[in-house]
XYZ file of C-alpha atoms in Angstrom:
605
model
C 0.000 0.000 0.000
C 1.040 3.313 -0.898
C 1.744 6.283 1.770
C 1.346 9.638 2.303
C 2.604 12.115 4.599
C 0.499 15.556 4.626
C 1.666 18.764 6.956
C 1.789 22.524 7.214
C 4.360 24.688 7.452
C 4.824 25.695 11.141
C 6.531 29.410 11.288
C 8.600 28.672 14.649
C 9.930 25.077 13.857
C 10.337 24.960 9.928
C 11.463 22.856 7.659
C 14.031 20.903 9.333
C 10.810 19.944 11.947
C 9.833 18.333 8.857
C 12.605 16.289 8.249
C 13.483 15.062 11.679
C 10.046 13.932 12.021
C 10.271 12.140 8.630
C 13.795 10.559 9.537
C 12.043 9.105 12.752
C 9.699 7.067 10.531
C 12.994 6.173 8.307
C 14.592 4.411 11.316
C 11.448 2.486 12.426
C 11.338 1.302 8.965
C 7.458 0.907 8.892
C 4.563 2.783 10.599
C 3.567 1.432 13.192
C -0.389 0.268 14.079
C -0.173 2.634 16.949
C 1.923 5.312 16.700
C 3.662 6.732 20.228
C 7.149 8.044 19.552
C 8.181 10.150 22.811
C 11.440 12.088 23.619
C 13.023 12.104 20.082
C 16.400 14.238 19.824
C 16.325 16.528 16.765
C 20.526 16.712 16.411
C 20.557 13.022 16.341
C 17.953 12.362 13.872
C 18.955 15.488 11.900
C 21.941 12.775 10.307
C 19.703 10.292 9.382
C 19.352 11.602 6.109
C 23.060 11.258 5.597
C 23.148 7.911 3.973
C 22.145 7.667 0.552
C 20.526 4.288 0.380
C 17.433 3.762 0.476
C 17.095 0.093 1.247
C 17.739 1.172 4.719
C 14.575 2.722 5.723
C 10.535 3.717 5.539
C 9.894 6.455 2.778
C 6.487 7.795 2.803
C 5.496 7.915 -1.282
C 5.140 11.424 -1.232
C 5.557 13.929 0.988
C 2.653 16.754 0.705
C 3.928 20.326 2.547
C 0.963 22.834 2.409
C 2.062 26.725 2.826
C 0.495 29.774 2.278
C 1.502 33.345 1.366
C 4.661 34.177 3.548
C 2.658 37.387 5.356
C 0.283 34.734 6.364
C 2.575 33.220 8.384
C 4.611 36.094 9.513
C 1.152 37.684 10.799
C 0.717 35.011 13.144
C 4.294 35.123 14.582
C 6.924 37.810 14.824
C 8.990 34.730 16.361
C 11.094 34.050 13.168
C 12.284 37.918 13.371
C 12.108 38.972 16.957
C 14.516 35.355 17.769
C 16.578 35.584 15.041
C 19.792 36.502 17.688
C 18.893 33.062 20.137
C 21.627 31.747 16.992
C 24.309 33.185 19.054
C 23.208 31.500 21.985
C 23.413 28.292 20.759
C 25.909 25.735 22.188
C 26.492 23.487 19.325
C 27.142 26.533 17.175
C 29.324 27.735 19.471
C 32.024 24.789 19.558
C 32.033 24.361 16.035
C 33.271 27.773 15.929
C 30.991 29.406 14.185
C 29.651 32.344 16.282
C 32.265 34.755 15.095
C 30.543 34.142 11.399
C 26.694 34.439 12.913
C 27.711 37.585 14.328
C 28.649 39.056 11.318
C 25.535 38.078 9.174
C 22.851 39.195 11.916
C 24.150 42.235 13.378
C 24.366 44.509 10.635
C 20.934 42.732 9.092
C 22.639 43.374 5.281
C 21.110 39.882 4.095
C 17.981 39.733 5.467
C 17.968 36.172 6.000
C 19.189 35.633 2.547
C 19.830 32.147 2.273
C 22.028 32.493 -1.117
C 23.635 35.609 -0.155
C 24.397 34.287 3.018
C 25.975 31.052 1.682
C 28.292 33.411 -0.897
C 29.201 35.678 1.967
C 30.245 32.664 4.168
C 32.322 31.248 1.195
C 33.938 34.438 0.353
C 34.885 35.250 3.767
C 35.138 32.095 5.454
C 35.896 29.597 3.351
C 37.253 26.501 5.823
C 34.179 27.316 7.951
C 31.734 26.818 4.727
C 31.070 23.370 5.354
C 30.258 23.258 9.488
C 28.092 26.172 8.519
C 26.204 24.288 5.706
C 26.157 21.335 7.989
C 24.604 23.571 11.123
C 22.375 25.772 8.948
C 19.298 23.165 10.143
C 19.811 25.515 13.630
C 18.320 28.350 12.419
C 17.012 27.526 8.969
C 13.401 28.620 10.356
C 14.154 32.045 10.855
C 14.704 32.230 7.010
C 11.582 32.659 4.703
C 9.475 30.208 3.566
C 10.479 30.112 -0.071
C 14.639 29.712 1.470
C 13.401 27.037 4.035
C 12.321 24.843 0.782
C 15.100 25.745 -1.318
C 17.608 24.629 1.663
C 15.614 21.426 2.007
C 15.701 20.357 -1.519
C 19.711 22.001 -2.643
C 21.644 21.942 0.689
C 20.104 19.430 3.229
C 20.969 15.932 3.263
C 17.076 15.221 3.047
C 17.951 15.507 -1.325
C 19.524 12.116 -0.555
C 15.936 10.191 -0.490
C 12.959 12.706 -0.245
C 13.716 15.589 -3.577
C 11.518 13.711 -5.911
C 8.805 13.192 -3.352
C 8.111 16.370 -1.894
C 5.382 18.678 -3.462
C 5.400 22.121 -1.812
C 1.244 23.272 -2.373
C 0.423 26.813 -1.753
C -2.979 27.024 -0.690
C -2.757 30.594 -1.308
C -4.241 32.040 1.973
C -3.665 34.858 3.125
C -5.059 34.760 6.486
C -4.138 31.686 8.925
C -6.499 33.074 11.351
C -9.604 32.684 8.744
C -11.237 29.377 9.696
C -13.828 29.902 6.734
C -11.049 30.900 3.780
C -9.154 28.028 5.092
C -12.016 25.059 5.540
C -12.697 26.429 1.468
C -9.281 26.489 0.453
C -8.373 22.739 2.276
C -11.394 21.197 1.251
C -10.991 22.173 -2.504
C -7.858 20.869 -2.538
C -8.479 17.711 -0.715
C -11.444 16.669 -2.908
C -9.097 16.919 -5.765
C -6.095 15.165 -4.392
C -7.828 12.559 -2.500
C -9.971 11.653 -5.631
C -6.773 10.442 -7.716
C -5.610 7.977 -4.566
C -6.055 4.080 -4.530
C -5.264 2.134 -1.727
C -2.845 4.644 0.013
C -2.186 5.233 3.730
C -2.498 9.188 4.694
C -0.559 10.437 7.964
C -1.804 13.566 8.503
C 0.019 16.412 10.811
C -2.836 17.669 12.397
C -0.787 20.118 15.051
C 1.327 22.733 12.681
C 0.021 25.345 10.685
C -1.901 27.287 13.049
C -4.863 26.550 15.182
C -7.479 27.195 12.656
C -5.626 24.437 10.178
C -5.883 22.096 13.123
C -9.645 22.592 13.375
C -10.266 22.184 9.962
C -8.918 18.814 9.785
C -11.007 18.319 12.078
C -14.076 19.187 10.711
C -12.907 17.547 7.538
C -12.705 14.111 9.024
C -16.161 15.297 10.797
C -17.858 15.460 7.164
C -16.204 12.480 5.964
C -13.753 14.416 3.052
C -11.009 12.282 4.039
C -10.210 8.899 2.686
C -10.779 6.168 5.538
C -7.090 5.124 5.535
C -6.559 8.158 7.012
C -4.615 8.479 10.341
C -3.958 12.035 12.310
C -0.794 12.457 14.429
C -0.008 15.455 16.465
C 3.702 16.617 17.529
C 5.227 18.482 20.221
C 7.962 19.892 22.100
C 8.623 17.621 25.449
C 9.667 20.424 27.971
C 12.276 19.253 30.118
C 14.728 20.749 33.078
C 16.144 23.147 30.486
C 13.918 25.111 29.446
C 16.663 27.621 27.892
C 17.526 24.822 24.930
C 16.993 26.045 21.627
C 15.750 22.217 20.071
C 13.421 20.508 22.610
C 13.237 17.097 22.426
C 9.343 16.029 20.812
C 6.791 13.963 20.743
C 5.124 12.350 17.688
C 1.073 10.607 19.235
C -1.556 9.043 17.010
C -4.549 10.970 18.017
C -8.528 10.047 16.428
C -9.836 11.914 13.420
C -12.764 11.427 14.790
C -12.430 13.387 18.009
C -15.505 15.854 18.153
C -17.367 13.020 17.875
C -15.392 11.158 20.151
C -16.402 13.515 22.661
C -19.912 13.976 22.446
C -22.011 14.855 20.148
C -23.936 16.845 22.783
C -21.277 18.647 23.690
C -22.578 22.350 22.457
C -21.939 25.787 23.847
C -24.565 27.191 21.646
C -27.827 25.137 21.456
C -29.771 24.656 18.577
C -28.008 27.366 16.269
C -28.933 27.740 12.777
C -25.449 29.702 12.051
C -22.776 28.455 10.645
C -20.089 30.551 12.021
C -21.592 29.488 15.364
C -21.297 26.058 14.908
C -17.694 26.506 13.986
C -17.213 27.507 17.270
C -18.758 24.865 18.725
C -16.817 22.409 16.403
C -13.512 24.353 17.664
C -14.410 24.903 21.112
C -15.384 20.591 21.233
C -11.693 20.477 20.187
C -9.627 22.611 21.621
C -10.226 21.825 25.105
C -9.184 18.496 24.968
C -5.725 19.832 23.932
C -3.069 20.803 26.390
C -3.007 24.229 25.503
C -4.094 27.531 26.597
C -6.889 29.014 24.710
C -7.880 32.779 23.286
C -11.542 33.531 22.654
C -11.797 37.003 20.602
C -15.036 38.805 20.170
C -16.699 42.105 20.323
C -17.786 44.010 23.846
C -21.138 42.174 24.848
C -20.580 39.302 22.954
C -20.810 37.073 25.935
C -17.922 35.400 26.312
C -17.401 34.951 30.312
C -20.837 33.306 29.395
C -19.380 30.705 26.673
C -17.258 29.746 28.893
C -19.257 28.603 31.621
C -21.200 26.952 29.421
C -17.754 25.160 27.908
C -17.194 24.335 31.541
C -20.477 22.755 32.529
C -20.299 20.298 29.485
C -16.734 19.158 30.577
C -17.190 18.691 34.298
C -19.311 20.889 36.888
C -16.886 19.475 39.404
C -13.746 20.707 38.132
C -12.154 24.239 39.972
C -13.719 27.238 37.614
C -11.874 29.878 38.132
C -12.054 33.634 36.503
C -10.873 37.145 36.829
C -11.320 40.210 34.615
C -7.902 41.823 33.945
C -8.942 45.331 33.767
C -9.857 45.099 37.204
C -5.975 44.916 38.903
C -5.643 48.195 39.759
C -1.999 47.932 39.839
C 0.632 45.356 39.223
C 1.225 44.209 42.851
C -2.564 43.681 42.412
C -1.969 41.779 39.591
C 0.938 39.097 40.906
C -0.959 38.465 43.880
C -4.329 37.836 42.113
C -2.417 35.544 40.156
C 0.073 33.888 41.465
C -1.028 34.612 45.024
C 1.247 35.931 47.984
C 2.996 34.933 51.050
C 1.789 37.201 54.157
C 3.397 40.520 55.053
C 4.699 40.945 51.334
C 2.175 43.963 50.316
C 0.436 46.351 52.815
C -3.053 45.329 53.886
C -2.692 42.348 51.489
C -2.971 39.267 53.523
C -1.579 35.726 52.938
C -3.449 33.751 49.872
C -3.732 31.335 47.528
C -3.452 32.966 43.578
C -6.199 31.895 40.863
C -3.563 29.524 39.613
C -3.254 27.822 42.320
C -6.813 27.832 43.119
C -7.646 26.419 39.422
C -5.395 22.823 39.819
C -7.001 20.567 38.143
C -9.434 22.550 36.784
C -9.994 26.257 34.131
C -9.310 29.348 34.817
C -10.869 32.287 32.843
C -8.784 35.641 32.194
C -11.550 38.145 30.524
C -9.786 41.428 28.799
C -5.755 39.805 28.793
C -4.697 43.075 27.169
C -5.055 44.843 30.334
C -2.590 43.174 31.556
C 1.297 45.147 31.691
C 4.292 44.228 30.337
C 5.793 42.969 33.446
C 3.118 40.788 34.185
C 2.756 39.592 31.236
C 6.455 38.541 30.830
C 5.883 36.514 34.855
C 2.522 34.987 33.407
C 4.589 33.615 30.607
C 7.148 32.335 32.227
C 4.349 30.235 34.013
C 2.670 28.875 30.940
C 5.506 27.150 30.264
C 4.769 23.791 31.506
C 7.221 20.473 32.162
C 6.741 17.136 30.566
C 4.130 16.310 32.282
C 2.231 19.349 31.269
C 2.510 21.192 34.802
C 2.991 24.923 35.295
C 5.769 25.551 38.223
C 3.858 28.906 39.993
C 5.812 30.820 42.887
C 3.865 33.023 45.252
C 4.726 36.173 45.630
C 7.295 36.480 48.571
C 7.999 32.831 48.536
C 11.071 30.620 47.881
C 9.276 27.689 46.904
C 7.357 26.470 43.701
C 4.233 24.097 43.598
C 3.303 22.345 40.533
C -0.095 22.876 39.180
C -1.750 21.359 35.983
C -5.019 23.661 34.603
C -5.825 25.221 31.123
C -6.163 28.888 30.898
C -8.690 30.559 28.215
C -8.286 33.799 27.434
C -10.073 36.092 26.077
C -10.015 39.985 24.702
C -12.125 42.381 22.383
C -9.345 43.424 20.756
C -8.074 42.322 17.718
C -4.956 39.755 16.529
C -3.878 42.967 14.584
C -4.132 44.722 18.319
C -3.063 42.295 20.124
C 0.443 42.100 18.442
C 1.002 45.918 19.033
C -0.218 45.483 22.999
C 1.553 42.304 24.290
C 4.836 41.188 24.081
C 6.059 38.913 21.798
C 6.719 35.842 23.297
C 2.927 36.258 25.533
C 1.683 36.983 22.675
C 2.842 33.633 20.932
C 2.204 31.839 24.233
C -1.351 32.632 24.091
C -2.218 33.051 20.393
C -2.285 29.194 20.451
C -5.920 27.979 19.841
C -7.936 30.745 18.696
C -11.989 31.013 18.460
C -13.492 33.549 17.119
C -17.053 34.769 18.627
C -18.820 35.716 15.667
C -21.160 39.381 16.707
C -24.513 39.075 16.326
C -24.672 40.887 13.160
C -23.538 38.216 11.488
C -25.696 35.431 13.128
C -28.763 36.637 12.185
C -30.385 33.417 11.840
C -30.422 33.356 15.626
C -31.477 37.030 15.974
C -35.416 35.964 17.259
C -34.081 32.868 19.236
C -31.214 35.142 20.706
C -34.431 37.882 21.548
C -36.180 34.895 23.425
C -33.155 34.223 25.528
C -32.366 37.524 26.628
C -35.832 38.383 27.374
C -36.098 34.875 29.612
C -32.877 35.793 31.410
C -34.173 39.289 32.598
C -37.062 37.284 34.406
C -38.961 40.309 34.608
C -42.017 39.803 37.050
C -45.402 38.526 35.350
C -43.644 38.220 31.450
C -42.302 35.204 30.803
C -42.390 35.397 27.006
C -40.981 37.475 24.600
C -42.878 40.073 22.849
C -43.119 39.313 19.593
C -45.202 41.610 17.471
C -44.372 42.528 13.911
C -43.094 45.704 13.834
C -40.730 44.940 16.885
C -39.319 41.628 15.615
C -38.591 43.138 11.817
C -37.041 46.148 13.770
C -34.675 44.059 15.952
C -33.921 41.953 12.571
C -32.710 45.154 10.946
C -30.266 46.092 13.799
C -26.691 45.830 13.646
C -26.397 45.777 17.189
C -22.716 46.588 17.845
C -23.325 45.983 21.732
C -24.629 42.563 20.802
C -26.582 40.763 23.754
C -26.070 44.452 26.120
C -28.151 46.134 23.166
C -30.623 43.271 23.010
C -30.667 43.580 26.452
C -31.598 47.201 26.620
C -34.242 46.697 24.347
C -35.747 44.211 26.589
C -35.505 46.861 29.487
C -36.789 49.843 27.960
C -39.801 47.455 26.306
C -40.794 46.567 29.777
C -40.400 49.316 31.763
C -43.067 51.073 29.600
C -45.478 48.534 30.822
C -44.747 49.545 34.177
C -45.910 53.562 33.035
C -48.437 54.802 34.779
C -51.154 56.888 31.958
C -49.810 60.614 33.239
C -46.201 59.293 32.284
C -46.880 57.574 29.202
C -48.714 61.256 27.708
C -45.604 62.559 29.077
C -43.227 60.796 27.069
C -45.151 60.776 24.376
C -44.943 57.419 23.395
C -47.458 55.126 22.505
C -46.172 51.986 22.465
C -43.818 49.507 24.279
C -42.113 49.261 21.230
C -42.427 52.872 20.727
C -40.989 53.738 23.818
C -37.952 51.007 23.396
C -37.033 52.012 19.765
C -36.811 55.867 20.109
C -34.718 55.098 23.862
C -32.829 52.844 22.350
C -31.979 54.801 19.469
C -31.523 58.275 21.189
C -28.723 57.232 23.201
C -27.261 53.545 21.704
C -26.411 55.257 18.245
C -27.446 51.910 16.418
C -27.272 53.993 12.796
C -23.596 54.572 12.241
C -21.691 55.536 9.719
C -19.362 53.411 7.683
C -16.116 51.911 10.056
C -13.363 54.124 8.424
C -14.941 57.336 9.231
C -13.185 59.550 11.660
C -16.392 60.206 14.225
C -19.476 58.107 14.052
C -22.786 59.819 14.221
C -26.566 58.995 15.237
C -27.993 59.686 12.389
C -31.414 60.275 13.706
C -29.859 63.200 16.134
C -29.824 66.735 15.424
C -26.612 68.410 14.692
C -26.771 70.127 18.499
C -26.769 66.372 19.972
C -24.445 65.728 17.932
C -21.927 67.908 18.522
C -22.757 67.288 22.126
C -21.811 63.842 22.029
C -18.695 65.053 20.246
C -17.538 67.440 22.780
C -18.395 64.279 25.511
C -15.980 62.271 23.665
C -13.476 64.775 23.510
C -13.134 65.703 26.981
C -13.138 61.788 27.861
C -10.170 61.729 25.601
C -8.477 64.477 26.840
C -8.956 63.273 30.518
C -7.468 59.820 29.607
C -4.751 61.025 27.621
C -3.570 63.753 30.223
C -4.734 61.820 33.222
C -6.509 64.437 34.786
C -9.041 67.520 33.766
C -5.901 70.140 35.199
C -3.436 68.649 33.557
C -5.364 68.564 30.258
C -6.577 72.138 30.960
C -2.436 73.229 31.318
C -1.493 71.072 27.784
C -4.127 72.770 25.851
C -2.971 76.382 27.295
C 0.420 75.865 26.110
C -1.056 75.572 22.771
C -3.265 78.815 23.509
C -6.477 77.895 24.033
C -8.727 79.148 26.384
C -9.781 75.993 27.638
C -10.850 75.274 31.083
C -11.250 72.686 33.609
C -15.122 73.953 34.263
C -15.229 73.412 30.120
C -14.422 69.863 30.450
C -17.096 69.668 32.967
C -19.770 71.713 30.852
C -18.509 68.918 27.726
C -19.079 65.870 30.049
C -22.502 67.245 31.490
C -23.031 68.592 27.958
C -24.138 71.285 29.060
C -23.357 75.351 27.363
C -22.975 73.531 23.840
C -23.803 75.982 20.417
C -26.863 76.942 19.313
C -28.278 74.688 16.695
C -27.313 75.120 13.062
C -30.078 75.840 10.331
């Protein structure tokens, strides 16, 4: 029977990841009914390669490597730039001599990681250390791009010795890895095509590189049955060990089912009986992502409920298990923070006392970080020093004050309104790689609309207002709230629901005084005097409520403004002394008129 090995790039390990892993199957000479491969050294089986017989050992028929556009890849790390210098930190490198040489390519940054450049410069300058830096290149060959990663493997690796003529390089040409749609389209189109043309052949798929929206899709592909049935999934890993400072871990190759959403349950739902699609995904991502060993990041817009998915994740793993949660924004300082955290000995902080941290507190179970960005640099760079977890998959957490560590085992989820695109800019590097593992997008509601009514139901049911039990549901309300893009999501549904009742509550000499003759009425001319549902496009400057007058508006500006100005300058004086400087007039008791909008201009004609 014919075999097939199918993988994605993976932007921190590269292509020599690819070949140790492939040289591992070489030596067994077969693979195996089950396969468990544990501890495997990447400088030993980086010489496997080196003989050119192949008599010796397993070849898989062909070898398929599936990339996309480099900026892809580079979007969802910064790792193969911002690590580029660990090279001169690496001990191997070091006693063949050829620091001195790495130190002269990166510092200045002339080549760029250019692998041919690099090569003539080398052979120009030092010629009698060409060959231990050819041989060695495997160290840092995935720091170079994509397109030099491939041309190394197939020209100057000893992996030309058996596997040239059976690699095909596919570019799936995506250009975002964080697109779990583009990428389910792209992977299924080319999987219907390629799988079509096999007979009787044996598919090992790498299910854990690429990024965590490839691993999904696999998923869902074996899910709706687009793979072949001789089709096994594998996953592979770094092993952490006692030194965590070594530049090639030692990994872990484990036969894992392609079935595994359904392995789990196929009850297992965070949102019940949804008609959307990009909900589903969730739930098909969410189903598999927590049985992985890795953190998780839920992104989605203010209101979109996410403390609330989570819960609901928890309850269909295990209501036993230690929940815990914490919203970020709320450590008012970074002492705050660490002992939230990480928890502190006694005496440590004033008028903190002696406690456990959520991390301890979560062993064995989840805990829940809500709005991570909040979260400062210093922090962040202790909280990732945590994450990174022994062989056994246990964090090593130190409270503050103490001398000892504790071993705890517990996934993390995070989540954040902000965007990837944010989120790079915010966090530091490494955190941000630590955390940016599995990703799930929350889709807004404007873009679930098939759940809009059921979504209404829900919200109304959860306000339990006294005597109401059901959801209104007249016409002109339900084709209303089907209209609205509702960028506060549930907190504008919400609203709705509040302002709806509350006008049932109206006495008759209020409801003539509002002037409102309806629930509905009432709820839609509330809701839209001060929710500004009617915006403007996303790239404009200042978004309006289009159904104000140009006095409210400009109100609502000036509101804005002196919130900005209070933020910026931390204070209404010290805002008041930056904008005198520039020789304005502007006051502290103008700040206060903006914010109370009050002594705003007459309205234009």
């Amino acid at each position: 029977m014919k075999s097939t090995y199918i993988t994605w790039h993976y932007t921190t390990h590269g292509v020599a990841y690819l070949k140790h892993i492939l040289s591992e199957f070489y030596l067994l000479g077969e693979i195996p009914n089950k396969i468990k491969l544990q501890r495997l050294d990447q400088t030993e089986l980086n010489s496997v390669f080196d003989t050119k017989s192949k008599n010796k050992g397993f070849l898989f028929d062909e070898v398929i490597y599936l990339t996309a556009n480099q900026k892809a890849f580079d979007n969802i790390s910064s790792r193969r730039f911002s690590h580029k210098s660990s090279v001169l930190e690496d001990e191997l490198l070091k006693k063949s001599g050829l620091e001195d040489v790495w130190k002269k390519i990166i510092e200045p940054d002339d080549f760029n990681y250019d692998l041919t450049k690099q090569l003539e410069f080398v052979k120009k300058k030092y010629p009698k250390k060409l060959s231990d830096f050819e041989n060695l290149l495997w160290r840092n060959i995935q720091h170079f791009s994509l397109a030099d990663q491939v041309l190394w493997l197939k020209e100057y690796s000893n992996f030309n010795n058996h596997y040239t003529d059976r690699l095909k390089v596919i570019n799936l040409e995506v250009d975002d890895l964080r697109n779990e749609e583009l990428i389910a389209q792209k992977v299924s189109a080319w999987a219907k095509a390629y799988f079509s043309k096999q007979k009787d052949t044996q598919n090992i798929i790498n299910v854990s590189l690429g990024s965590s929206e490839t691993q999904v899709v696999w998923h869902i592909l074996a899910e709706a049955e687009q793979l072949p049935q001789n089709t096994r999934f594998i996953k592979t890993y770094d092993d952490k060990t006692d030194s965590p400072a070594d530049r090639f871990k030692k990994f872990s190759i484990i036969e894992i089912s392609p079935k595994l959403v359904s392995k789990i349950s196929s009850d297992f739902t965070i949102y019940k009986d949804t008609k959307s699609p990009s909900r589903i995904l969730v739930n098909k991502k969410m189903n598999t992502c927590l049985e992985t060993g890795f953190s998780i990041l839920l992104i989605g817009e203010r209101g979109i409920g996410k403390s609330q998915l989570v819960n609901e994740a928890r309850k269909n793993i295990d209501r036993k298990i230690p929940f815990m949660e914490a919203n970020c924004a709320s450590f008012a300082d970074d002492d705050k923070a660490e002992a939230e955290l990480f928890g502190v000995e006694s005496g440590i902080f004033t008028g903190v006392s002696k406690r456990n941290g959520l991390l301890f507190d979560a062993d064995g179970g989840i805990l829940f970080l809500d709005e991570i960005h909040h979260l400062s640099k210093m922090v962040q760079a202790k909280l990732m020093k945590a994450l990174q977890t022994d062989k056994e998959n246990k964090m090593s957490i130190r409270k503050v004050g103490s001398n000892s560590e504790k071993k705890v085992e517990l996934k993390i989820i995070f989540a954040t309104n902000k965007s990837i695109a944010e989120l790079k800019k915010e966090l530091l590097p490494d955190f941000y790689d630590r955390i940016v593992q599995h990703v799930v997008n929350i889709p807004p509601l404007r873009e679930t609309t098939e759940d809009r009514i059921s979504d209404w139901g829900k919200i109304w049911t959860g306000l339990r207002f006294p005597g109401t039990p059901t959801a209104p549901s007249e016409g002109e309300l339900i084709t209303w709230i089907k209209k609205l893009p509702l960028y506060g999501n549930y907190r504008d549904l919400q609203k709705i629901a509040m302002y709806y009742n509350v006008y049932t509550k109206f006495d008759e000499m209020t409801k003539n005084m509002i002037s409102a003759t309806s629930p509905f009425n009432y709820a839609k001319t509330e809701f839209e005097k001060y929710h500004s549902p009617l915006v403007q496009n996303e790239d404009e400057k200042f978004n309006f409520n289009i159904t104000q007058t140009t006095k409210a508006m400009i109100a609502d500006y000036l509101f804005h403004l002196q919130d900005w100005a209070v933020k910026k300058f931390k204070g209404r004086n010290s805002a008041e002394a930056h904008f005198k400087e520039l020789g304005d007039t502007i006051t502290v008791k103008t700040f206060n008129d903006w914010k109370n909008k009050r002594s705003l201009p007459k309205e234009t004609n």
